[in-house]
mmCIF file of C-alpha atoms in Angstrom:
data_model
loop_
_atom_site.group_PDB
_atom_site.id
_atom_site.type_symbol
_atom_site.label_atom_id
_atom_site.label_comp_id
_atom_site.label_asym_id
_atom_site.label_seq_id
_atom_site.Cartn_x
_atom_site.Cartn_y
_atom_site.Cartn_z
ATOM 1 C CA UNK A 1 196.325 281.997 103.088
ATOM 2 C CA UNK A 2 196.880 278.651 104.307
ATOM 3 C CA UNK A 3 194.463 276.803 106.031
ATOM 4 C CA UNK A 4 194.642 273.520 108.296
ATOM 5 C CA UNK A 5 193.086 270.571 107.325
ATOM 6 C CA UNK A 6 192.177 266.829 109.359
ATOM 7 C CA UNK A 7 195.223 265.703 107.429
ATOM 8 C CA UNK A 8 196.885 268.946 105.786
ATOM 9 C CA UNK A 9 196.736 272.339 104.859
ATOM 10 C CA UNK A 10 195.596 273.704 101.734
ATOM 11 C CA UNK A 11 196.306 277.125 100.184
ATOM 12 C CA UNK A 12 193.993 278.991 98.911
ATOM 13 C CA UNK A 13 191.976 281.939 98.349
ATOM 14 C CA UNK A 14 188.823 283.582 98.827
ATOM 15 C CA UNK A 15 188.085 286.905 97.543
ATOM 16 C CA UNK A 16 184.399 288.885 96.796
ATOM 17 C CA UNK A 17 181.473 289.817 98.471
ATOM 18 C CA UNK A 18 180.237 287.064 101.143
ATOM 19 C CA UNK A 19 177.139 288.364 100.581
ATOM 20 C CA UNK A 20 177.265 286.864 96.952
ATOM 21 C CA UNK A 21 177.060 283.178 95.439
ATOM 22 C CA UNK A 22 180.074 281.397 95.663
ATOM 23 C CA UNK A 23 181.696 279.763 93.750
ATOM 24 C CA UNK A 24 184.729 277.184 93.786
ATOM 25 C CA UNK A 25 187.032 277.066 91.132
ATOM 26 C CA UNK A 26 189.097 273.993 91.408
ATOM 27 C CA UNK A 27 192.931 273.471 89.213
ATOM 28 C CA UNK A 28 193.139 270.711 86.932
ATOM 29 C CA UNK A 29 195.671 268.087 88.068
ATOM 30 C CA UNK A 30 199.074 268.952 87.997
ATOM 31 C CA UNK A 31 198.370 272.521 87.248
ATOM 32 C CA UNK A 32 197.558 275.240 90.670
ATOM 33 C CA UNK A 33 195.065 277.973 91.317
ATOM 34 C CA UNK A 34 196.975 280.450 89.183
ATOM 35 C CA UNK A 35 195.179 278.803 86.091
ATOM 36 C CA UNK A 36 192.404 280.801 87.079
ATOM 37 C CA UNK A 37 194.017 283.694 87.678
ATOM 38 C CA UNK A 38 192.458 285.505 83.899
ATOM 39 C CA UNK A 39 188.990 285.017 85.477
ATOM 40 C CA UNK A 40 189.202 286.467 88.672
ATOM 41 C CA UNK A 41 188.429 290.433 87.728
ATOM 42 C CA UNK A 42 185.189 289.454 85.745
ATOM 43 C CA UNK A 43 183.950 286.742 88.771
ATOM 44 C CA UNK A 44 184.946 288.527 91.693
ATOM 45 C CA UNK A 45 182.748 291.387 90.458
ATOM 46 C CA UNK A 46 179.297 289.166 90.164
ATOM 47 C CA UNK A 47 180.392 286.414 92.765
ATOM 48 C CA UNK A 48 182.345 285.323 95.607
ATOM 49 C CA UNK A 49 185.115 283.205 94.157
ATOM 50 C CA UNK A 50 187.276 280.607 96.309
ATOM 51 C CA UNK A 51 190.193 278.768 94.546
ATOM 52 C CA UNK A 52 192.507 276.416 96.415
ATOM 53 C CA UNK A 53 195.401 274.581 95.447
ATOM 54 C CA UNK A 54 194.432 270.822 95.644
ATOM 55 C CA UNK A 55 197.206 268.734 97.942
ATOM 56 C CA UNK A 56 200.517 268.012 96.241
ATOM 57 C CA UNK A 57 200.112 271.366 94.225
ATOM 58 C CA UNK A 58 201.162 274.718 94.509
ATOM 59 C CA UNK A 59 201.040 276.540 97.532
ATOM 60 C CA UNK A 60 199.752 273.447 99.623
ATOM 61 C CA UNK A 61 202.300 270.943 100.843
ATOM 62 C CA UNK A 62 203.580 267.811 99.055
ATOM 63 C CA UNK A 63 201.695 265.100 101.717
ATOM 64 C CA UNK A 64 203.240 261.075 100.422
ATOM 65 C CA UNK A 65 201.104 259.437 98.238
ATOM 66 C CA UNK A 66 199.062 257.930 96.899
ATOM 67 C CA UNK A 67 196.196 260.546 95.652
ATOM 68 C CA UNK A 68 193.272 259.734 95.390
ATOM 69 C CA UNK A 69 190.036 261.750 93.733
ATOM 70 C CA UNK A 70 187.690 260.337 97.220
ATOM 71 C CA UNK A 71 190.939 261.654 99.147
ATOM 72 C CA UNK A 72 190.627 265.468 96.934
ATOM 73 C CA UNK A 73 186.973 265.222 97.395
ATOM 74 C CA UNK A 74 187.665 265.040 101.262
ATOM 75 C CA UNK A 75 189.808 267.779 101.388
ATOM 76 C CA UNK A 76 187.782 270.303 99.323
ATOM 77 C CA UNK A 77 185.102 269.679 101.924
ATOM 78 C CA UNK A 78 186.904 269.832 105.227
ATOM 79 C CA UNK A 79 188.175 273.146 103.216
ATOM 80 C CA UNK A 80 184.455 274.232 102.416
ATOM 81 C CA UNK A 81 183.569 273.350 106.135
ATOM 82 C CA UNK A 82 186.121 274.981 107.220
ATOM 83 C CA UNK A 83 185.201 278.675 105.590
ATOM 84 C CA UNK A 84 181.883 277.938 106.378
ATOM 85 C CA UNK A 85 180.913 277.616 103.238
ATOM 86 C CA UNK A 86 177.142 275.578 102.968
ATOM 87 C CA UNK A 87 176.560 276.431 99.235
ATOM 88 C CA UNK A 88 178.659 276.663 96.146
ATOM 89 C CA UNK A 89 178.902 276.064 92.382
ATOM 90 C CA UNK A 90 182.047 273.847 91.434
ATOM 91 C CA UNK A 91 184.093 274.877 88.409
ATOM 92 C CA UNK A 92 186.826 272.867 87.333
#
């Protein structure tokens, strides 16, 4: 699923019970959400799980540079805000 963002739109996906914690996992740089992809059986079944792939990797688009962590940071929460998502534990 793609979703837009103030400045882009960022792929991701959100899978579980809502009724469950959530919990964010986030791609190291240069890698995408598929990194995660061994852990989703075992989470999905105790949590709600939402990974994304950050801007520039990917499923979400290739915006010109430069990147910036504050700029990642922004996204993630326009992202968060977007899913209505008020509380969540960050892994990555």
């Amino acid at each position: 699923m793609v979703v837009p963002q103030a400045e882009i739109e960022l792929h991701h996906w959100l899978a579980g019970s809502p009724a469950m914690p959530t919990v964010v996992l986030s791609h190291a740089l240069g890698a995408s959400m598929a990194m995660w992809d061994p852990q989703l059986a075992p989470l999905t079944a105790i949590r709600q799980v939402l990974r994304y792939d950050q801007r520039g990797h990917g499923g979400s688009p290739v915006p010109p540079g430069p990147y910036t962590i504050e700029a990642l940071g922004r996204d993630l929460l326009a992202l968060l805000d977007r899913l209505h998502l008020d509380r969540v534990s960050l892994c990555g």
